[in-house]
């Protein structure tokens, strides 16, 4: 995993997520947050396959991403001043998309002119996870899922954009590199693609209008927007602390958007609400554990109460706080987690609705990942919130839901420092 950036002076419990982190800490966890978003599907898809089979799993994945990506791409464009409608603008958004975490999904971009470009994946971590399962699963991911979801992402920049393959897996020869190659074209006489119906629904939810911490445009400690040239890699340490806070909050919101898309697609296939909640909760439990482990290691946090409270405060499945209202704080060497029952997240019907007094498996998975002796105990409704106490207790084994996510190479992926990135200029004038 990425190296330690040093722990904070105490447990972080700010009402606005990530605002108490240093610039270095934010730069360290942003790749982690993006990778966490990618691993949501590694957590959820195994349970879909078990319940419904490969074909239904693929269809749920398509609907999930088509619902979420136009919304979160629009939000990131707005936050960072990405106002253009060309391929450069699209590529900027992809660099900050949980579907394309840096290095794990190693996109390499080329711009021909404003409306034409291409990219390859020099390394595709998702392919490395799926390839051992056989060509049918590879085709489901790289053909059936990618075609509609790439276009859904592209239309947030320009509805006349199309992303089409040059080559893609199954790989022939089996060691072919780069793993895939794609062209991006925007033609003025082409029909505009419509907004997917589920994305229209998502734009009407509270999450789409959630206000996050504004970027200080006068900050002098680094980049405050992405209005300039496209860079081959994003070196987050070059960004201002204020911008990093906002980007981290937006990436956490991407998690919540993807979860809502997953739940909506899952609900169409589940035989009843019990099956829907069971699969949905297993997805949440798996990603809760893996991400807690990686965040704790990335920041070099201790396994004590302050370390656990900090991880829960930074955890994207519990945030951003402006949307979920979740608060984790240290009380007498224990950690108390407050989950408001009237938040926008509750009203939208996403992950937060799964955390009840009878079902706290996701919190236990996160706590166990920080230190195995943390035990989720009393849970009561008080002052409009579910209060959960996490205290030292017996050692806990990792849950099966978390173990499933470990099959992904993303669970142990190590980020490297690639140095100062170069800007990408058009091939033609």
CSV table of C-alpha atoms in Angstrom, one decimal:
chain,number,residue,atom,x,y,z
A,1,UNK,CA,0.0,0.0,0.0
A,2,UNK,CA,1.0,3.6,-0.3
A,3,UNK,CA,3.4,4.8,2.4
A,4,UNK,CA,2.4,6.5,5.6
A,5,UNK,CA,1.7,10.2,5.6
A,6,UNK,CA,1.6,10.4,9.3
A,7,UNK,CA,-1.4,10.4,11.6
A,8,UNK,CA,-3.3,13.4,12.8
A,9,UNK,CA,-2.8,14.9,16.2
A,10,UNK,CA,-6.1,13.4,17.4
A,11,UNK,CA,-9.3,11.8,16.2
A,12,UNK,CA,-10.8,13.6,13.2
A,13,UNK,CA,-14.5,14.3,13.7
A,14,UNK,CA,-15.2,17.4,11.6
A,15,UNK,CA,-18.7,18.0,10.4
A,16,UNK,CA,-17.4,18.6,6.9
A,17,UNK,CA,-15.5,15.5,5.8
A,18,UNK,CA,-11.7,15.7,5.2
A,19,UNK,CA,-11.4,19.3,6.3
A,20,UNK,CA,-9.0,18.5,9.2
A,21,UNK,CA,-6.5,16.6,7.1
A,22,UNK,CA,-3.2,18.2,6.0
A,23,UNK,CA,-2.4,18.7,2.3
A,24,UNK,CA,0.0,15.7,2.4
A,25,UNK,CA,-2.6,13.4,4.0
A,26,UNK,CA,-5.2,14.4,1.5
A,27,UNK,CA,-2.9,13.8,-1.4
A,28,UNK,CA,-2.1,10.3,0.1
A,29,UNK,CA,-5.7,9.2,0.5
A,30,UNK,CA,-7.2,10.5,-2.7
A,31,UNK,CA,-5.9,7.6,-4.8
A,32,UNK,CA,-7.1,5.3,-2.0
A,33,UNK,CA,-10.6,6.8,-2.2
A,34,UNK,CA,-10.7,6.4,-6.0
A,35,UNK,CA,-9.6,2.8,-5.7
A,36,UNK,CA,-12.2,2.1,-3.0
A,37,UNK,CA,-14.9,3.2,-5.5
A,38,UNK,CA,-13.6,0.7,-8.0
A,39,UNK,CA,-13.6,-2.1,-5.5
A,40,UNK,CA,-17.3,-1.5,-4.7
A,41,UNK,CA,-18.1,-3.8,-7.6
A,42,UNK,CA,-15.5,-6.4,-6.5
A,43,UNK,CA,-17.5,-6.5,-3.3
A,44,UNK,CA,-21.0,-6.6,-4.8
A,45,UNK,CA,-20.7,-8.6,-8.0
A,46,UNK,CA,-19.8,-11.9,-6.5
A,47,UNK,CA,-23.1,-11.8,-4.5
A,48,UNK,CA,-25.1,-10.9,-7.6
A,49,UNK,CA,-23.6,-13.8,-9.5
A,50,UNK,CA,-24.5,-16.1,-6.6
A,51,UNK,CA,-28.1,-14.8,-6.5
A,52,UNK,CA,-28.9,-14.2,-10.1
A,53,UNK,CA,-26.1,-15.5,-12.4
A,54,UNK,CA,-23.6,-13.8,-14.7
A,55,UNK,CA,-26.0,-12.2,-17.2
A,56,UNK,CA,-28.1,-10.5,-14.6
A,57,UNK,CA,-24.9,-9.4,-12.8
A,58,UNK,CA,-23.8,-7.7,-16.0
A,59,UNK,CA,-27.1,-5.9,-16.5
A,60,UNK,CA,-27.2,-4.6,-13.0
A,61,UNK,CA,-23.6,-3.3,-13.4
A,62,UNK,CA,-24.6,-1.5,-16.6
A,63,UNK,CA,-27.7,0.2,-15.0
A,64,UNK,CA,-25.7,1.0,-11.8
A,65,UNK,CA,-22.9,2.9,-13.6
A,66,UNK,CA,-25.3,4.5,-16.2
A,67,UNK,CA,-27.3,5.9,-13.3
A,68,UNK,CA,-24.4,7.3,-11.3
A,69,UNK,CA,-21.7,8.4,-13.8
A,70,UNK,CA,-23.5,11.2,-15.6
A,71,UNK,CA,-24.4,12.8,-12.2
A,72,UNK,CA,-21.0,12.6,-10.6
A,73,UNK,CA,-19.2,13.6,-13.7
A,74,UNK,CA,-21.4,16.7,-14.0
A,75,UNK,CA,-20.6,17.5,-10.3
A,76,UNK,CA,-16.8,17.2,-10.8
A,77,UNK,CA,-16.9,19.3,-13.9
A,78,UNK,CA,-18.8,22.0,-12.0
A,79,UNK,CA,-16.5,21.8,-8.9
A,80,UNK,CA,-13.2,22.1,-10.9
A,81,UNK,CA,-14.3,24.5,-13.6
A,82,UNK,CA,-14.1,21.9,-16.4
A,83,UNK,CA,-16.4,23.8,-18.7
A,84,UNK,CA,-15.4,22.6,-22.2
A,85,UNK,CA,-17.1,20.0,-24.4
A,86,UNK,CA,-14.0,18.4,-26.0
A,87,UNK,CA,-12.1,15.2,-25.4
A,88,UNK,CA,-9.6,16.9,-23.2
A,89,UNK,CA,-12.4,17.9,-20.8
A,90,UNK,CA,-13.7,14.3,-20.9
A,91,UNK,CA,-10.3,12.9,-20.0
A,92,UNK,CA,-9.9,15.3,-17.1
A,93,UNK,CA,-13.2,13.9,-15.6
A,94,UNK,CA,-12.1,10.3,-16.2
A,95,UNK,CA,-8.9,11.0,-14.1
A,96,UNK,CA,-11.2,11.8,-11.1
A,97,UNK,CA,-13.7,9.0,-11.7
A,98,UNK,CA,-14.0,6.0,-9.3
A,99,UNK,CA,-14.3,3.9,-12.5
A,100,UNK,CA,-10.7,4.7,-13.4
A,101,UNK,CA,-8.6,4.9,-10.3
A,102,UNK,CA,-5.0,6.0,-11.1
A,103,UNK,CA,-2.4,3.3,-11.8
A,104,UNK,CA,-4.8,0.5,-11.0
A,105,UNK,CA,-6.7,1.4,-14.1
A,106,UNK,CA,-3.8,3.0,-16.0
A,107,UNK,CA,-5.3,5.2,-18.6
A,108,UNK,CA,-2.9,6.7,-21.1
A,109,UNK,CA,-4.4,9.6,-23.1
A,110,UNK,CA,-3.7,11.1,-26.5
A,111,UNK,CA,-5.4,14.2,-28.0
A,112,UNK,CA,-5.6,14.5,-31.8
A,113,UNK,CA,-7.6,17.8,-31.8
A,114,UNK,CA,-10.4,19.2,-29.7
A,115,UNK,CA,-13.0,16.6,-30.7
A,116,UNK,CA,-10.8,13.6,-31.4
A,117,UNK,CA,-8.6,11.5,-29.2
A,118,UNK,CA,-7.8,8.1,-27.9
A,119,UNK,CA,-6.7,6.2,-24.8
A,120,UNK,CA,-5.2,2.9,-23.9
A,121,UNK,CA,-5.1,1.0,-20.7
A,122,UNK,CA,-1.5,0.1,-20.0
A,123,UNK,CA,-2.7,-1.9,-17.1
A,124,UNK,CA,-6.3,-2.8,-16.2
A,125,UNK,CA,-6.7,-4.0,-12.6
A,126,UNK,CA,-10.3,-5.0,-13.3
A,127,UNK,CA,-9.1,-7.3,-16.1
A,128,UNK,CA,-6.5,-8.9,-13.9
A,129,UNK,CA,-9.3,-9.7,-11.5
A,130,UNK,CA,-11.7,-11.1,-14.0
A,131,UNK,CA,-9.4,-12.8,-16.5
A,132,UNK,CA,-8.8,-15.9,-14.4
A,133,UNK,CA,-12.6,-16.5,-14.4
A,134,UNK,CA,-12.6,-17.1,-18.2
A,135,UNK,CA,-13.5,-15.4,-21.4
A,136,UNK,CA,-17.3,-15.3,-20.8
A,137,UNK,CA,-16.7,-13.0,-17.7
A,138,UNK,CA,-14.1,-11.0,-19.6
A,139,UNK,CA,-16.5,-10.4,-22.5
A,140,UNK,CA,-19.3,-9.4,-20.0
A,141,UNK,CA,-17.1,-6.8,-18.5
A,142,UNK,CA,-15.1,-5.5,-21.5
A,143,UNK,CA,-17.9,-5.6,-24.0
A,144,UNK,CA,-21.4,-5.8,-22.5
A,145,UNK,CA,-20.8,-3.5,-19.6
A,146,UNK,CA,-18.2,-1.1,-21.1
A,147,UNK,CA,-20.0,-0.1,-24.3
A,148,UNK,CA,-23.1,1.5,-22.7
A,149,UNK,CA,-21.3,2.8,-19.5
A,150,UNK,CA,-18.5,4.5,-21.4
A,151,UNK,CA,-21.1,6.4,-23.5
A,152,UNK,CA,-23.0,7.3,-20.3
A,153,UNK,CA,-19.8,8.8,-18.9
A,154,UNK,CA,-19.0,10.6,-22.2
A,155,UNK,CA,-22.3,12.4,-22.5
A,156,UNK,CA,-21.7,14.4,-19.3
A,157,UNK,CA,-19.1,16.2,-21.4
A,158,UNK,CA,-20.8,16.1,-24.8
A,159,UNK,CA,-23.9,14.1,-25.9
A,160,UNK,CA,-22.4,13.7,-29.4
A,161,UNK,CA,-19.3,11.9,-28.0
A,162,UNK,CA,-18.7,8.2,-28.7
A,163,UNK,CA,-16.1,5.9,-27.2
A,164,UNK,CA,-15.3,2.9,-29.4
A,165,UNK,CA,-12.8,0.1,-29.2
A,166,UNK,CA,-9.8,-0.4,-31.3
A,167,UNK,CA,-9.1,-3.7,-29.5
A,168,UNK,CA,-10.1,-5.1,-26.2
A,169,UNK,CA,-10.1,-8.4,-24.3
A,170,UNK,CA,-10.3,-11.3,-24.4
A,171,UNK,CA,-6.7,-10.8,-25.2
A,172,UNK,CA,-5.1,-12.3,-28.3
A,173,UNK,CA,-2.3,-13.1,-27.8
A,174,UNK,CA,-3.0,-13.8,-24.1
A,175,UNK,CA,-0.2,-11.4,-23.0
A,176,UNK,CA,-1.3,-8.5,-25.3
A,177,UNK,CA,-0.3,-5.1,-24.0
A,178,UNK,CA,-1.7,-2.5,-23.7
A,179,UNK,CA,-4.8,-4.3,-22.4
A,180,UNK,CA,-7.2,-2.4,-24.6
A,181,UNK,CA,-7.3,0.7,-26.9
A,182,UNK,CA,-10.2,3.1,-27.6
A,183,UNK,CA,-11.0,6.1,-29.8
A,184,UNK,CA,-13.0,9.1,-28.7
A,185,UNK,CA,-14.8,11.1,-31.4
A,186,UNK,CA,-17.3,14.0,-31.2
A,187,UNK,CA,-19.0,14.8,-34.6
A,188,UNK,CA,-21.3,17.9,-35.0
A,189,UNK,CA,-23.7,16.1,-37.3
A,190,UNK,CA,-24.2,13.1,-35.0
A,191,UNK,CA,-27.3,12.5,-33.0
A,192,UNK,CA,-27.1,13.4,-29.3
A,193,UNK,CA,-27.4,10.5,-26.9
A,194,UNK,CA,-30.2,10.8,-24.4
A,195,UNK,CA,-29.6,10.9,-20.7
A,196,UNK,CA,-30.2,7.4,-19.3
A,197,UNK,CA,-33.6,7.2,-17.5
A,198,UNK,CA,-31.9,6.1,-14.2
A,199,UNK,CA,-29.6,9.1,-14.4
A,200,UNK,CA,-32.6,11.4,-14.8
A,201,UNK,CA,-34.0,9.8,-11.7
A,202,UNK,CA,-30.7,10.3,-9.9
A,203,UNK,CA,-30.5,14.0,-10.8
A,204,UNK,CA,-33.8,14.4,-9.0
A,205,UNK,CA,-32.5,12.9,-5.7
A,206,UNK,CA,-31.2,14.8,-2.8
A,207,UNK,CA,-27.7,13.5,-3.4
A,208,UNK,CA,-27.4,15.3,-6.8
A,209,UNK,CA,-27.9,18.7,-5.1
A,210,UNK,CA,-25.7,18.1,-2.1
A,211,UNK,CA,-23.6,21.2,-1.3
A,212,UNK,CA,-20.0,20.4,-0.4
A,213,UNK,CA,-17.1,22.5,0.9
A,214,UNK,CA,-16.3,25.3,-1.6
A,215,UNK,CA,-12.8,25.6,-3.0
A,216,UNK,CA,-10.9,28.7,-2.0
A,217,UNK,CA,-10.1,30.1,-5.5
A,218,UNK,CA,-7.6,32.5,-3.9
A,219,UNK,CA,-5.5,29.7,-2.3
A,220,UNK,CA,-1.8,29.9,-3.1
A,221,UNK,CA,-0.6,26.5,-1.9
A,222,UNK,CA,-1.4,24.7,-5.1
A,223,UNK,CA,-3.8,24.2,-8.0
A,224,UNK,CA,-7.4,25.3,-7.3
A,225,UNK,CA,-9.1,24.0,-10.5
A,226,UNK,CA,-8.6,22.0,-13.7
A,227,UNK,CA,-9.1,24.8,-16.2
A,228,UNK,CA,-5.6,24.4,-17.6
A,229,UNK,CA,-4.0,21.7,-19.8
A,230,UNK,CA,-4.7,18.0,-19.4
A,231,UNK,CA,-1.9,16.2,-17.5
A,232,UNK,CA,-0.8,12.6,-18.1
A,233,UNK,CA,-1.1,11.8,-14.4
A,234,UNK,CA,-2.6,13.8,-11.6
A,235,UNK,CA,0.0,14.6,-8.9
A,236,UNK,CA,-2.3,15.4,-6.1
A,237,UNK,CA,0.5,17.0,-4.0
A,238,UNK,CA,0.4,19.8,-6.5
A,239,UNK,CA,-3.2,20.8,-5.7
A,240,UNK,CA,-4.2,23.2,-3.0
A,241,UNK,CA,-5.5,21.8,0.3
A,242,UNK,CA,-8.9,23.4,-0.3
A,243,UNK,CA,-9.2,21.7,-3.7
A,244,UNK,CA,-8.2,18.4,-2.3
A,245,UNK,CA,-10.8,18.6,0.4
A,246,UNK,CA,-13.5,19.2,-2.2
A,247,UNK,CA,-12.3,16.5,-4.6
A,248,UNK,CA,-12.2,14.0,-1.7
A,249,UNK,CA,-15.8,14.9,-0.8
A,250,UNK,CA,-16.9,14.5,-4.4
A,251,UNK,CA,-15.2,11.1,-4.6
A,252,UNK,CA,-17.0,10.0,-1.4
A,253,UNK,CA,-20.3,11.2,-3.0
A,254,UNK,CA,-19.4,9.1,-6.1
A,255,UNK,CA,-19.5,6.0,-3.8
A,256,UNK,CA,-23.0,6.9,-2.6
A,257,UNK,CA,-24.2,7.6,-6.1
A,258,UNK,CA,-22.9,4.2,-7.3
A,259,UNK,CA,-24.6,2.5,-4.3
A,260,UNK,CA,-27.9,4.1,-5.2
A,261,UNK,CA,-27.6,3.0,-8.8
A,262,UNK,CA,-26.8,-0.5,-7.6
A,263,UNK,CA,-29.7,-0.6,-5.2
A,264,UNK,CA,-32.2,0.6,-7.9
A,265,UNK,CA,-31.0,-2.0,-10.4
A,266,UNK,CA,-30.9,-4.7,-7.7
A,267,UNK,CA,-34.5,-4.0,-6.5
A,268,UNK,CA,-35.8,-4.7,-10.0
A,269,UNK,CA,-34.5,-8.3,-9.8
A,270,UNK,CA,-34.8,-9.2,-6.1
A,271,UNK,CA,-37.7,-11.4,-5.2
A,272,UNK,CA,-38.4,-9.2,-2.2
A,273,UNK,CA,-37.0,-6.5,0.0
A,274,UNK,CA,-35.3,-9.1,2.2
A,275,UNK,CA,-33.2,-10.4,-0.7
A,276,UNK,CA,-32.5,-6.9,-1.9
A,277,UNK,CA,-31.2,-5.8,1.6
A,278,UNK,CA,-29.2,-8.9,2.0
A,279,UNK,CA,-27.2,-8.5,-1.2
A,280,UNK,CA,-26.9,-4.7,-0.7
A,281,UNK,CA,-25.6,-5.1,2.9
A,282,UNK,CA,-23.1,-7.7,1.8
A,283,UNK,CA,-21.8,-5.3,-0.8
A,284,UNK,CA,-21.5,-2.6,1.9
A,285,UNK,CA,-19.8,-4.9,4.4
A,286,UNK,CA,-17.1,-6.0,2.0
A,287,UNK,CA,-16.1,-2.5,0.9
A,288,UNK,CA,-16.3,-1.2,4.4
A,289,UNK,CA,-13.7,-3.6,5.6
A,290,UNK,CA,-11.2,-3.4,2.7
A,291,UNK,CA,-11.3,0.4,2.6
A,292,UNK,CA,-10.9,0.8,6.3
A,293,UNK,CA,-7.8,-1.4,6.2
A,294,UNK,CA,-6.3,0.6,3.4
A,295,UNK,CA,-7.1,4.0,4.8
A,296,UNK,CA,-5.6,3.1,8.2
A,297,UNK,CA,-2.4,1.8,6.6
A,298,UNK,CA,-2.1,4.7,4.1
A,299,UNK,CA,-2.2,7.3,7.0
A,300,UNK,CA,-0.1,5.2,9.4
A,301,UNK,CA,-2.9,5.3,12.0
A,302,UNK,CA,-2.8,3.4,15.3
A,303,UNK,CA,-5.4,0.8,16.1
A,304,UNK,CA,-6.6,2.7,19.2
A,305,UNK,CA,-9.9,4.6,19.6
A,306,UNK,CA,-8.5,7.7,17.9
A,307,UNK,CA,-7.3,5.7,15.0
A,308,UNK,CA,-10.6,4.0,14.6
A,309,UNK,CA,-12.6,7.2,14.9
A,310,UNK,CA,-10.4,8.8,12.3
A,311,UNK,CA,-10.9,5.9,9.8
A,312,UNK,CA,-14.7,6.0,10.3
A,313,UNK,CA,-14.8,9.7,9.8
A,314,UNK,CA,-12.8,9.5,6.5
A,315,UNK,CA,-14.5,6.3,5.3
A,316,UNK,CA,-16.3,7.1,2.0
A,317,UNK,CA,-19.2,4.7,2.6
A,318,UNK,CA,-20.1,6.8,5.7
A,319,UNK,CA,-19.7,10.2,4.0
A,320,UNK,CA,-19.4,12.8,3.0
A,321,UNK,CA,-20.8,14.2,6.3
A,322,UNK,CA,-22.8,16.9,4.5
A,323,UNK,CA,-24.8,14.1,2.9
A,324,UNK,CA,-24.9,11.4,5.6
A,325,UNK,CA,-24.5,13.4,8.8
A,326,UNK,CA,-22.5,10.5,10.3
A,327,UNK,CA,-20.2,11.5,13.2
A,328,UNK,CA,-17.6,9.3,14.9
A,329,UNK,CA,-15.9,10.4,18.1
A,330,UNK,CA,-13.9,9.1,21.0
A,331,UNK,CA,-15.7,8.8,24.3
A,332,UNK,CA,-13.8,7.2,27.2
A,333,UNK,CA,-11.5,5.0,25.1
A,334,UNK,CA,-14.5,3.9,23.1
A,335,UNK,CA,-15.8,5.1,19.7
A,336,UNK,CA,-19.3,6.4,19.4
A,337,UNK,CA,-20.9,6.6,16.0
A,338,UNK,CA,-24.0,8.7,15.4
A,339,UNK,CA,-26.1,7.9,12.3
A,340,UNK,CA,-28.9,10.5,11.9
A,341,UNK,CA,-32.2,9.0,10.9
A,342,UNK,CA,-33.5,12.0,8.9
A,343,UNK,CA,-30.4,12.8,6.7
A,344,UNK,CA,-30.5,13.2,2.9
A,345,UNK,CA,-28.8,9.9,2.7
A,346,UNK,CA,-31.6,8.2,4.6
A,347,UNK,CA,-34.2,9.8,2.5
A,348,UNK,CA,-32.5,8.7,-0.7
A,349,UNK,CA,-32.6,5.1,0.5
A,350,UNK,CA,-28.9,4.1,0.1
A,351,UNK,CA,-26.3,2.5,2.3
A,352,UNK,CA,-27.2,4.4,5.5
A,353,UNK,CA,-30.7,2.7,5.6
A,354,UNK,CA,-28.9,-0.7,6.0
A,355,UNK,CA,-27.3,0.3,9.3
A,356,UNK,CA,-29.8,-0.6,12.0
A,357,UNK,CA,-29.6,-1.8,15.6
A,358,UNK,CA,-30.0,-5.4,14.3
A,359,UNK,CA,-27.6,-5.1,11.3
A,360,UNK,CA,-24.3,-3.4,12.1
A,361,UNK,CA,-22.1,-5.9,10.1
A,362,UNK,CA,-20.5,-3.1,7.9
A,363,UNK,CA,-19.4,-1.2,11.0
A,364,UNK,CA,-17.9,-4.4,12.5
A,365,UNK,CA,-16.1,-5.1,9.3
A,366,UNK,CA,-14.5,-1.6,9.3
A,367,UNK,CA,-13.6,-1.8,13.0
A,368,UNK,CA,-12.1,-5.3,12.7
A,369,UNK,CA,-9.9,-4.0,9.8
A,370,UNK,CA,-8.5,-1.3,12.0
A,371,UNK,CA,-7.9,-3.7,15.0
A,372,UNK,CA,-9.4,-7.1,15.5
A,373,UNK,CA,-10.4,-6.5,19.1
A,374,UNK,CA,-12.9,-3.7,18.4
A,375,UNK,CA,-16.4,-4.9,19.0
A,376,UNK,CA,-19.6,-3.2,17.9
A,377,UNK,CA,-21.9,-3.2,21.0
A,378,UNK,CA,-24.8,-1.2,22.1
A,379,UNK,CA,-27.0,0.5,19.5
A,380,UNK,CA,-29.9,2.7,20.5
A,381,UNK,CA,-31.9,5.6,19.0
A,382,UNK,CA,-31.2,8.8,20.8
A,383,UNK,CA,-32.0,12.4,19.8
A,384,UNK,CA,-33.0,11.4,16.2
A,385,UNK,CA,-29.9,9.3,15.6
A,386,UNK,CA,-28.8,5.7,15.8
A,387,UNK,CA,-25.9,5.7,18.4
A,388,UNK,CA,-23.5,2.8,18.1
A,389,UNK,CA,-20.8,2.1,20.7
A,390,UNK,CA,-17.6,0.4,19.5
A,391,UNK,CA,-15.5,-0.9,22.5
A,392,UNK,CA,-12.6,-3.2,23.1
A,393,UNK,CA,-13.6,-6.9,23.3
A,394,UNK,CA,-12.9,-10.3,22.0
A,395,UNK,CA,-10.9,-10.7,18.8
A,396,UNK,CA,-13.0,-10.9,15.6
A,397,UNK,CA,-12.2,-12.8,12.4
A,398,UNK,CA,-12.5,-11.1,9.1
A,399,UNK,CA,-16.0,-11.6,7.6
A,400,UNK,CA,-16.6,-13.6,4.5
A,401,UNK,CA,-17.8,-10.5,2.6
A,402,UNK,CA,-14.4,-8.8,3.2
A,403,UNK,CA,-12.5,-12.0,2.2
A,404,UNK,CA,-14.3,-12.0,-1.1
A,405,UNK,CA,-13.0,-8.5,-2.0
A,406,UNK,CA,-9.5,-9.8,-1.2
A,407,UNK,CA,-9.6,-11.8,-4.5
A,408,UNK,CA,-9.2,-8.4,-6.2
A,409,UNK,CA,-5.6,-7.3,-6.8
A,410,UNK,CA,-6.9,-3.9,-5.7
A,411,UNK,CA,-6.9,-5.1,-2.1
A,412,UNK,CA,-3.1,-5.1,-2.0
A,413,UNK,CA,-2.4,-2.6,-4.8
A,414,UNK,CA,0.6,-0.3,-4.2
A,415,UNK,CA,0.6,3.2,-5.6
A,416,UNK,CA,3.9,4.7,-6.7
A,417,UNK,CA,5.2,8.2,-7.1
A,418,UNK,CA,5.5,8.9,-10.8
A,419,UNK,CA,7.0,12.3,-10.3
A,420,UNK,CA,6.0,15.6,-11.9
A,421,UNK,CA,3.4,14.9,-14.7
A,422,UNK,CA,3.7,16.3,-18.2
A,423,UNK,CA,0.9,18.1,-20.0
A,424,UNK,CA,-0.7,16.4,-23.0
A,425,UNK,CA,-0.9,18.6,-26.1
A,426,UNK,CA,-2.9,17.9,-29.3
A,427,UNK,CA,-1.1,15.9,-32.0
A,428,UNK,CA,-2.4,18.2,-34.7
A,429,UNK,CA,-2.7,22.0,-34.6
